[in-house]
Amino acid sequence: MAVVFDNHEATSFAGISGTVHERVRDWMRSTIVDGTLKAGSRIVQTEIAQLLGVSPTPVREAMRDLAAEGLIKVHARKVATVTAIDADELRDIRQLRETLEALAARLCAERITEAELAEAERMQEEMERDPDLGKYVELNRTFHVFLYNAARSPRLTQMLLSLRSATPGMLSVAFTRSKERRLDGLDEHRRFLKACRDRDLDAAEAIFRTHSSLAFDEMLAVLERQPTD
């Protein structure tokens, strides 16, 4: 699938702050989130470098970061493609995740130990320090997996990890489209940890049942706006 950039899209790179690597990464992320690079689009390292007037090195570093976020898949010969997922499939995954995460949250609130709570609160504090988006996505995943494990249901954890791996890049899409979503998510984390400390199973379940809903809304908005070939 060929990708065509107009002059506006290319020159918009100049308005992004940060190191060259960070500017390239943020520009590429935004072109994926705004639909310029749609699912399945082919990204060639040398073409992006030429378009933006930079060396291949920061483009390679940006592609590595975006692959870690799940937004692209890197292939051989310095080529990548934008990660593809079908909107109908995403709706099914959403329903499953909301149900299973609610159950995991309830079990976590019942079974998490004091030492685990302290560690989860430490992770929360690290996320509160506002690292860059790529780092936040990594920390958030670690936080959630830690809480799944605290529920002490290995099969449930396995199912949730499978569902999370089927929606790569969802948080990057959500937080790029809606800056407020990140702040709301952190607040939901805090309320969930308080529910765990209070052993309030109903509150914990309710918080995590809806925790990812807005992130799914943002990703669905991107997918539904994209034309079909």
PDB file of C-alpha atoms in Angstrom:
ATOM      1  CA  MET A   1       0.000   0.000   0.000  1.00  0.00           C
ATOM      2  CA  ALA A   2       1.603   3.256  -1.123  1.00  0.00           C
ATOM      3  CA  VAL A   3       1.691   6.308   1.107  1.00  0.00           C
ATOM      4  CA  VAL A   4       1.452   9.861  -0.251  1.00  0.00           C
ATOM      5  CA  PHE A   5       2.248  12.912   1.864  1.00  0.00           C
ATOM      6  CA  ASP A   6       1.314  16.404   0.776  1.00  0.00           C
ATOM      7  CA  ASN A   7       3.465  19.476   1.506  1.00  0.00           C
ATOM      8  CA  HIS A   8       1.468  20.449   4.571  1.00  0.00           C
ATOM      9  CA  GLU A   9       2.055  17.085   6.203  1.00  0.00           C
ATOM     10  CA  ALA A  10       5.783  17.229   5.493  1.00  0.00           C
ATOM     11  CA  THR A  11       6.323  20.786   6.681  1.00  0.00           C
ATOM     12  CA  SER A  12       4.316  20.192   9.881  1.00  0.00           C
ATOM     13  CA  PHE A  13       7.395  18.359  11.170  1.00  0.00           C
ATOM     14  CA  ALA A  14       9.097  21.748  11.666  1.00  0.00           C
ATOM     15  CA  GLY A  15       6.662  22.745  14.405  1.00  0.00           C
ATOM     16  CA  ILE A  16       7.451  19.810  16.711  1.00  0.00           C
ATOM     17  CA  SER A  17       9.899  20.355  19.574  1.00  0.00           C
ATOM     18  CA  GLY A  18      12.502  18.016  21.048  1.00  0.00           C
ATOM     19  CA  THR A  19      15.533  16.173  19.743  1.00  0.00           C
ATOM     20  CA  VAL A  20      15.536  15.081  16.108  1.00  0.00           C
ATOM     21  CA  HIS A  21      14.726  11.521  17.182  1.00  0.00           C
ATOM     22  CA  GLU A  22      11.804  12.720  19.340  1.00  0.00           C
ATOM     23  CA  ARG A  23      10.499  15.027  16.604  1.00  0.00           C
ATOM     24  CA  VAL A  24      10.562  12.257  14.020  1.00  0.00           C
ATOM     25  CA  ARG A  25       8.875   9.832  16.432  1.00  0.00           C
ATOM     26  CA  ASP A  26       6.140  12.301  17.415  1.00  0.00           C
ATOM     27  CA  TRP A  27       5.514  13.253  13.779  1.00  0.00           C
ATOM     28  CA  MET A  28       5.235   9.611  12.720  1.00  0.00           C
ATOM     29  CA  ARG A  29       2.952   8.857  15.659  1.00  0.00           C
ATOM     30  CA  SER A  30       0.659  11.760  14.779  1.00  0.00           C
ATOM     31  CA  THR A  31       0.431  10.723  11.121  1.00  0.00           C
ATOM     32  CA  ILE A  32      -0.704   7.269  12.245  1.00  0.00           C
ATOM     33  CA  VAL A  33      -3.210   8.607  14.762  1.00  0.00           C
ATOM     34  CA  ASP A  34      -4.704  11.213  12.401  1.00  0.00           C
ATOM     35  CA  GLY A  35      -5.142   8.603   9.682  1.00  0.00           C
ATOM     36  CA  THR A  36      -2.546   9.908   7.197  1.00  0.00           C
ATOM     37  CA  LEU A  37      -0.788   6.575   7.625  1.00  0.00           C
ATOM     38  CA  LYS A  38      -3.638   4.106   7.808  1.00  0.00           C
ATOM     39  CA  ALA A  39      -3.567   0.481   8.899  1.00  0.00           C
ATOM     40  CA  GLY A  40      -1.340  -1.597   6.651  1.00  0.00           C
ATOM     41  CA  SER A  41       0.507   1.391   5.181  1.00  0.00           C
ATOM     42  CA  ARG A  42       4.129   0.692   4.240  1.00  0.00           C
ATOM     43  CA  ILE A  43       6.787   2.874   5.898  1.00  0.00           C
ATOM     44  CA  VAL A  44      10.265   2.962   4.359  1.00  0.00           C
ATOM     45  CA  GLN A  45      13.014   4.368   6.578  1.00  0.00           C
ATOM     46  CA  THR A  46      14.913   6.090   3.743  1.00  0.00           C
ATOM     47  CA  GLU A  47      11.747   7.677   2.316  1.00  0.00           C
ATOM     48  CA  ILE A  48      10.764   9.177   5.681  1.00  0.00           C
ATOM     49  CA  ALA A  49      14.321  10.473   6.188  1.00  0.00           C
ATOM     50  CA  GLN A  50      14.275  12.134   2.774  1.00  0.00           C
ATOM     51  CA  LEU A  51      10.818  13.612   3.303  1.00  0.00           C
ATOM     52  CA  LEU A  52      11.769  15.167   6.651  1.00  0.00           C
ATOM     53  CA  GLY A  53      15.313  16.144   5.665  1.00  0.00           C
ATOM     54  CA  VAL A  54      17.023  14.114   8.381  1.00  0.00           C
ATOM     55  CA  SER A  55      19.505  11.260   8.444  1.00  0.00           C
ATOM     56  CA  PRO A  56      18.210   7.660   8.599  1.00  0.00           C
ATOM     57  CA  THR A  57      19.399   7.230  12.204  1.00  0.00           C
ATOM     58  CA  PRO A  58      16.627   9.193  13.998  1.00  0.00           C
ATOM     59  CA  VAL A  59      14.049   7.560  11.728  1.00  0.00           C
ATOM     60  CA  ARG A  60      15.361   4.119  12.677  1.00  0.00           C
ATOM     61  CA  GLU A  61      15.207   5.073  16.372  1.00  0.00           C
ATOM     62  CA  ALA A  62      11.664   6.430  15.952  1.00  0.00           C
ATOM     63  CA  MET A  63      10.558   3.228  14.223  1.00  0.00           C
ATOM     64  CA  ARG A  64      12.022   1.207  17.095  1.00  0.00           C
ATOM     65  CA  ASP A  65      10.030   3.279  19.625  1.00  0.00           C
ATOM     66  CA  LEU A  66       6.776   3.039  17.682  1.00  0.00           C
ATOM     67  CA  ALA A  67       7.221  -0.716  17.286  1.00  0.00           C
ATOM     68  CA  ALA A  68       7.594  -0.978  21.082  1.00  0.00           C
ATOM     69  CA  GLU A  69       4.340   0.997  21.446  1.00  0.00           C
ATOM     70  CA  GLY A  70       2.636  -1.413  19.040  1.00  0.00           C
ATOM     71  CA  LEU A  71       1.810   1.195  16.404  1.00  0.00           C
ATOM     72  CA  ILE A  72       3.975  -0.352  13.684  1.00  0.00           C
ATOM     73  CA  LYS A  73       5.540  -3.680  12.805  1.00  0.00           C
ATOM     74  CA  VAL A  74       9.145  -3.602  11.584  1.00  0.00           C
ATOM     75  CA  HIS A  75      10.125  -5.964   8.797  1.00  0.00           C
ATOM     76  CA  ALA A  76      13.324  -6.694   6.896  1.00  0.00           C
ATOM     77  CA  ARG A  77      15.209  -4.159   4.761  1.00  0.00           C
ATOM     78  CA  LYS A  78      14.339  -1.146   6.946  1.00  0.00           C
ATOM     79  CA  VAL A  79      10.638  -1.327   6.087  1.00  0.00           C
ATOM     80  CA  ALA A  80       7.676  -1.231   8.494  1.00  0.00           C
ATOM     81  CA  THR A  81       3.897  -1.321   8.242  1.00  0.00           C
ATOM     82  CA  VAL A  82       1.244   0.372  10.357  1.00  0.00           C
ATOM     83  CA  THR A  83      -0.357  -2.203  12.643  1.00  0.00           C
ATOM     84  CA  ALA A  84      -3.770  -3.246  11.346  1.00  0.00           C
ATOM     85  CA  ILE A  85      -6.852  -4.195  13.337  1.00  0.00           C
ATOM     86  CA  ASP A  86     -10.465  -4.395  12.187  1.00  0.00           C
ATOM     87  CA  ALA A  87     -13.078  -2.163  13.868  1.00  0.00           C
ATOM     88  CA  ASP A  88     -15.509  -5.055  14.393  1.00  0.00           C
ATOM     89  CA  GLU A  89     -12.746  -7.123  15.948  1.00  0.00           C
ATOM     90  CA  LEU A  90     -11.861  -4.219  18.233  1.00  0.00           C
ATOM     91  CA  ARG A  91     -15.472  -4.001  19.455  1.00  0.00           C
ATOM     92  CA  ASP A  92     -15.422  -7.700  20.327  1.00  0.00           C
ATOM     93  CA  ILE A  93     -12.114  -7.311  22.163  1.00  0.00           C
ATOM     94  CA  ARG A  94     -13.505  -4.320  24.028  1.00  0.00           C
ATOM     95  CA  GLN A  95     -16.466  -6.292  25.349  1.00  0.00           C
ATOM     96  CA  LEU A  96     -14.267  -9.156  26.464  1.00  0.00           C
ATOM     97  CA  ARG A  97     -11.682  -6.920  28.108  1.00  0.00           C
ATOM     98  CA  GLU A  98     -14.256  -4.897  30.010  1.00  0.00           C
ATOM     99  CA  THR A  99     -15.802  -8.088  31.402  1.00  0.00           C
ATOM    100  CA  LEU A 100     -12.558  -9.856  32.242  1.00  0.00           C
ATOM    101  CA  GLU A 101     -10.825  -6.777  33.659  1.00  0.00           C
ATOM    102  CA  ALA A 102     -13.794  -6.198  35.958  1.00  0.00           C
ATOM    103  CA  LEU A 103     -13.393  -9.745  37.266  1.00  0.00           C
ATOM    104  CA  ALA A 104      -9.615  -9.343  37.617  1.00  0.00           C
ATOM    105  CA  ALA A 105     -10.113  -6.073  39.482  1.00  0.00           C
ATOM    106  CA  ARG A 106     -12.512  -7.695  41.937  1.00  0.00           C
ATOM    107  CA  LEU A 107     -10.148 -10.595  42.577  1.00  0.00           C
ATOM    108  CA  CYS A 108      -7.202  -8.215  42.910  1.00  0.00           C
ATOM    109  CA  ALA A 109      -9.005  -6.083  45.501  1.00  0.00           C
ATOM    110  CA  GLU A 110      -9.743  -9.244  47.470  1.00  0.00           C
ATOM    111  CA  ARG A 111      -6.329 -10.931  47.178  1.00  0.00           C
ATOM    112  CA  ILE A 112      -3.626  -8.290  46.781  1.00  0.00           C
ATOM    113  CA  THR A 113      -1.143  -8.189  49.665  1.00  0.00           C
ATOM    114  CA  GLU A 114       0.091  -5.110  51.516  1.00  0.00           C
ATOM    115  CA  ALA A 115       3.524  -5.487  49.947  1.00  0.00           C
ATOM    116  CA  GLU A 116       1.978  -5.700  46.469  1.00  0.00           C
ATOM    117  CA  LEU A 117      -0.144  -2.639  47.154  1.00  0.00           C
ATOM    118  CA  ALA A 118       2.946  -0.700  48.149  1.00  0.00           C
ATOM    119  CA  GLU A 119       4.672  -1.748  44.920  1.00  0.00           C
ATOM    120  CA  ALA A 120       1.623  -0.796  42.830  1.00  0.00           C
ATOM    121  CA  GLU A 121       1.575   2.616  44.508  1.00  0.00           C
ATOM    122  CA  ARG A 122       5.278   3.038  43.702  1.00  0.00           C
ATOM    123  CA  MET A 123       4.524   2.295  40.029  1.00  0.00           C
ATOM    124  CA  GLN A 124       1.680   4.793  40.135  1.00  0.00           C
ATOM    125  CA  GLU A 125       4.012   7.475  41.463  1.00  0.00           C
ATOM    126  CA  GLU A 126       6.436   6.771  38.631  1.00  0.00           C
ATOM    127  CA  MET A 127       3.642   7.245  36.082  1.00  0.00           C
ATOM    128  CA  GLU A 128       2.585  10.445  37.827  1.00  0.00           C
ATOM    129  CA  ARG A 129       6.014  11.953  37.096  1.00  0.00           C
ATOM    130  CA  ASP A 130       4.864  12.354  33.500  1.00  0.00           C
ATOM    131  CA  PRO A 131       7.466  10.527  31.410  1.00  0.00           C
ATOM    132  CA  ASP A 132       7.182  10.740  27.637  1.00  0.00           C
ATOM    133  CA  LEU A 133       4.376   8.858  25.954  1.00  0.00           C
ATOM    134  CA  GLY A 134       6.398   5.823  24.922  1.00  0.00           C
ATOM    135  CA  LYS A 135       7.712   5.358  28.464  1.00  0.00           C
ATOM    136  CA  TYR A 136       4.252   5.902  29.937  1.00  0.00           C
ATOM    137  CA  VAL A 137       2.756   3.204  27.701  1.00  0.00           C
ATOM    138  CA  GLU A 138       5.421   0.767  28.906  1.00  0.00           C
ATOM    139  CA  LEU A 139       4.887   1.685  32.570  1.00  0.00           C
ATOM    140  CA  ASN A 140       1.123   1.419  32.220  1.00  0.00           C
ATOM    141  CA  ARG A 141       1.362  -2.069  30.764  1.00  0.00           C
ATOM    142  CA  THR A 142       3.691  -3.163  33.583  1.00  0.00           C
ATOM    143  CA  PHE A 143       1.249  -1.710  36.136  1.00  0.00           C
ATOM    144  CA  HIS A 144      -1.739  -3.555  34.690  1.00  0.00           C
ATOM    145  CA  VAL A 145       0.073  -6.877  34.351  1.00  0.00           C
ATOM    146  CA  PHE A 146       1.219  -6.553  37.968  1.00  0.00           C
ATOM    147  CA  LEU A 147      -2.394  -6.099  39.073  1.00  0.00           C
ATOM    148  CA  TYR A 148      -3.577  -9.025  36.925  1.00  0.00           C
ATOM    149  CA  ASN A 149      -1.004 -11.226  38.642  1.00  0.00           C
ATOM    150  CA  ALA A 150      -2.127  -9.957  42.055  1.00  0.00           C
ATOM    151  CA  ALA A 151      -5.578 -11.388  41.278  1.00  0.00           C
ATOM    152  CA  ARG A 152      -3.933 -14.838  41.508  1.00  0.00           C
ATOM    153  CA  SER A 153      -5.806 -16.378  38.600  1.00  0.00           C
ATOM    154  CA  PRO A 154      -3.183 -17.442  36.035  1.00  0.00           C
ATOM    155  CA  ARG A 155      -5.702 -18.440  33.371  1.00  0.00           C
ATOM    156  CA  LEU A 156      -7.494 -15.095  33.670  1.00  0.00           C
ATOM    157  CA  THR A 157      -4.171 -13.259  33.420  1.00  0.00           C
ATOM    158  CA  GLN A 158      -3.283 -15.257  30.318  1.00  0.00           C
ATOM    159  CA  MET A 159      -6.578 -14.337  28.633  1.00  0.00           C
ATOM    160  CA  LEU A 160      -6.158 -10.652  29.445  1.00  0.00           C
ATOM    161  CA  LEU A 161      -2.596 -10.569  28.150  1.00  0.00           C
ATOM    162  CA  SER A 162      -3.787 -12.150  24.918  1.00  0.00           C
ATOM    163  CA  LEU A 163      -6.487  -9.491  24.543  1.00  0.00           C
ATOM    164  CA  ARG A 164      -4.014  -6.691  25.283  1.00  0.00           C
ATOM    165  CA  SER A 165      -1.583  -7.999  22.673  1.00  0.00           C
ATOM    166  CA  ALA A 166      -4.425  -7.944  20.132  1.00  0.00           C
ATOM    167  CA  THR A 167      -4.831  -4.169  20.556  1.00  0.00           C
ATOM    168  CA  PRO A 168      -1.290  -2.815  20.118  1.00  0.00           C
ATOM    169  CA  GLY A 169      -0.916   0.932  20.098  1.00  0.00           C
ATOM    170  CA  MET A 170      -4.304   1.610  21.679  1.00  0.00           C
ATOM    171  CA  LEU A 171      -2.953   3.815  24.476  1.00  0.00           C
ATOM    172  CA  SER A 172      -0.690   5.719  22.099  1.00  0.00           C
ATOM    173  CA  VAL A 173      -3.694   6.451  19.892  1.00  0.00           C
ATOM    174  CA  ALA A 174      -5.889   7.443  22.840  1.00  0.00           C
ATOM    175  CA  PHE A 175      -3.336   9.707  24.523  1.00  0.00           C
ATOM    176  CA  THR A 176      -2.317  11.382  21.272  1.00  0.00           C
ATOM    177  CA  ARG A 177      -5.931  12.147  20.364  1.00  0.00           C
ATOM    178  CA  SER A 178      -7.006  13.095  23.896  1.00  0.00           C
ATOM    179  CA  LYS A 179      -4.459  14.527  26.330  1.00  0.00           C
ATOM    180  CA  GLU A 180      -7.101  14.501  29.076  1.00  0.00           C
ATOM    181  CA  ARG A 181      -7.466  10.721  28.795  1.00  0.00           C
ATOM    182  CA  ARG A 182      -4.043  10.199  30.327  1.00  0.00           C
ATOM    183  CA  LEU A 183      -4.914  12.336  33.353  1.00  0.00           C
ATOM    184  CA  ASP A 184      -8.278  10.602  33.733  1.00  0.00           C
ATOM    185  CA  GLY A 185      -6.568   7.224  33.562  1.00  0.00           C
ATOM    186  CA  LEU A 186      -4.147   8.161  36.315  1.00  0.00           C
ATOM    187  CA  ASP A 187      -7.047   9.295  38.487  1.00  0.00           C
ATOM    188  CA  GLU A 188      -8.795   5.966  37.876  1.00  0.00           C
ATOM    189  CA  HIS A 189      -5.604   4.163  38.926  1.00  0.00           C
ATOM    190  CA  ARG A 190      -5.529   6.126  42.180  1.00  0.00           C
ATOM    191  CA  ARG A 191      -9.177   5.368  42.913  1.00  0.00           C
ATOM    192  CA  PHE A 192      -8.661   1.700  42.137  1.00  0.00           C
ATOM    193  CA  LEU A 193      -5.703   1.418  44.522  1.00  0.00           C
ATOM    194  CA  LYS A 194      -7.763   3.107  47.224  1.00  0.00           C
ATOM    195  CA  ALA A 195     -10.565   0.593  46.632  1.00  0.00           C
ATOM    196  CA  CYS A 196      -8.002  -2.190  47.047  1.00  0.00           C
ATOM    197  CA  ARG A 197      -6.775  -0.694  50.332  1.00  0.00           C
ATOM    198  CA  ASP A 198     -10.382  -0.436  51.522  1.00  0.00           C
ATOM    199  CA  ARG A 199     -11.132  -3.968  50.255  1.00  0.00           C
ATOM    200  CA  ASP A 200     -14.083  -2.448  48.406  1.00  0.00           C
ATOM    201  CA  LEU A 201     -14.595  -5.114  45.762  1.00  0.00           C
ATOM    202  CA  ASP A 202     -17.621  -3.467  44.145  1.00  0.00           C
ATOM    203  CA  ALA A 203     -15.816  -0.145  43.666  1.00  0.00           C
ATOM    204  CA  ALA A 204     -12.719  -1.836  42.277  1.00  0.00           C
ATOM    205  CA  GLU A 205     -14.817  -3.790  39.774  1.00  0.00           C
ATOM    206  CA  ALA A 206     -16.773  -0.716  38.668  1.00  0.00           C
ATOM    207  CA  ILE A 207     -13.629   1.368  38.115  1.00  0.00           C
ATOM    208  CA  PHE A 208     -11.870  -1.185  35.934  1.00  0.00           C
ATOM    209  CA  ARG A 209     -15.000  -2.143  34.009  1.00  0.00           C
ATOM    210  CA  THR A 210     -14.959   1.296  32.406  1.00  0.00           C
ATOM    211  CA  HIS A 211     -11.242   2.126  32.733  1.00  0.00           C
ATOM    212  CA  SER A 212     -10.307   1.375  29.131  1.00  0.00           C
ATOM    213  CA  SER A 213     -13.603   2.426  27.540  1.00  0.00           C
ATOM    214  CA  LEU A 214     -12.493   5.873  26.418  1.00  0.00           C
ATOM    215  CA  ALA A 215      -9.231   4.512  25.040  1.00  0.00           C
ATOM    216  CA  PHE A 216     -11.264   2.106  22.917  1.00  0.00           C
ATOM    217  CA  ASP A 217     -13.492   5.028  21.863  1.00  0.00           C
ATOM    218  CA  GLU A 218     -10.474   6.945  20.559  1.00  0.00           C
ATOM    219  CA  MET A 219      -9.065   3.962  18.657  1.00  0.00           C
ATOM    220  CA  LEU A 220     -12.456   3.149  17.138  1.00  0.00           C
ATOM    221  CA  ALA A 221     -12.797   6.763  16.011  1.00  0.00           C
ATOM    222  CA  VAL A 222      -9.541   6.429  14.081  1.00  0.00           C
ATOM    223  CA  LEU A 223     -10.522   3.116  12.485  1.00  0.00           C
ATOM    224  CA  GLU A 224     -14.035   4.220  11.551  1.00  0.00           C
ATOM    225  CA  ARG A 225     -12.736   7.384   9.877  1.00  0.00           C
ATOM    226  CA  GLN A 226     -10.398   5.473   7.584  1.00  0.00           C
ATOM    227  CA  PRO A 227     -11.710   4.679   4.094  1.00  0.00           C
ATOM    228  CA  THR A 228     -11.797   1.081   2.947  1.00  0.00           C
ATOM    229  CA  ASP A 229      -9.997   0.060  -0.232  1.00  0.00           C
TER     230      ASP A 229
END
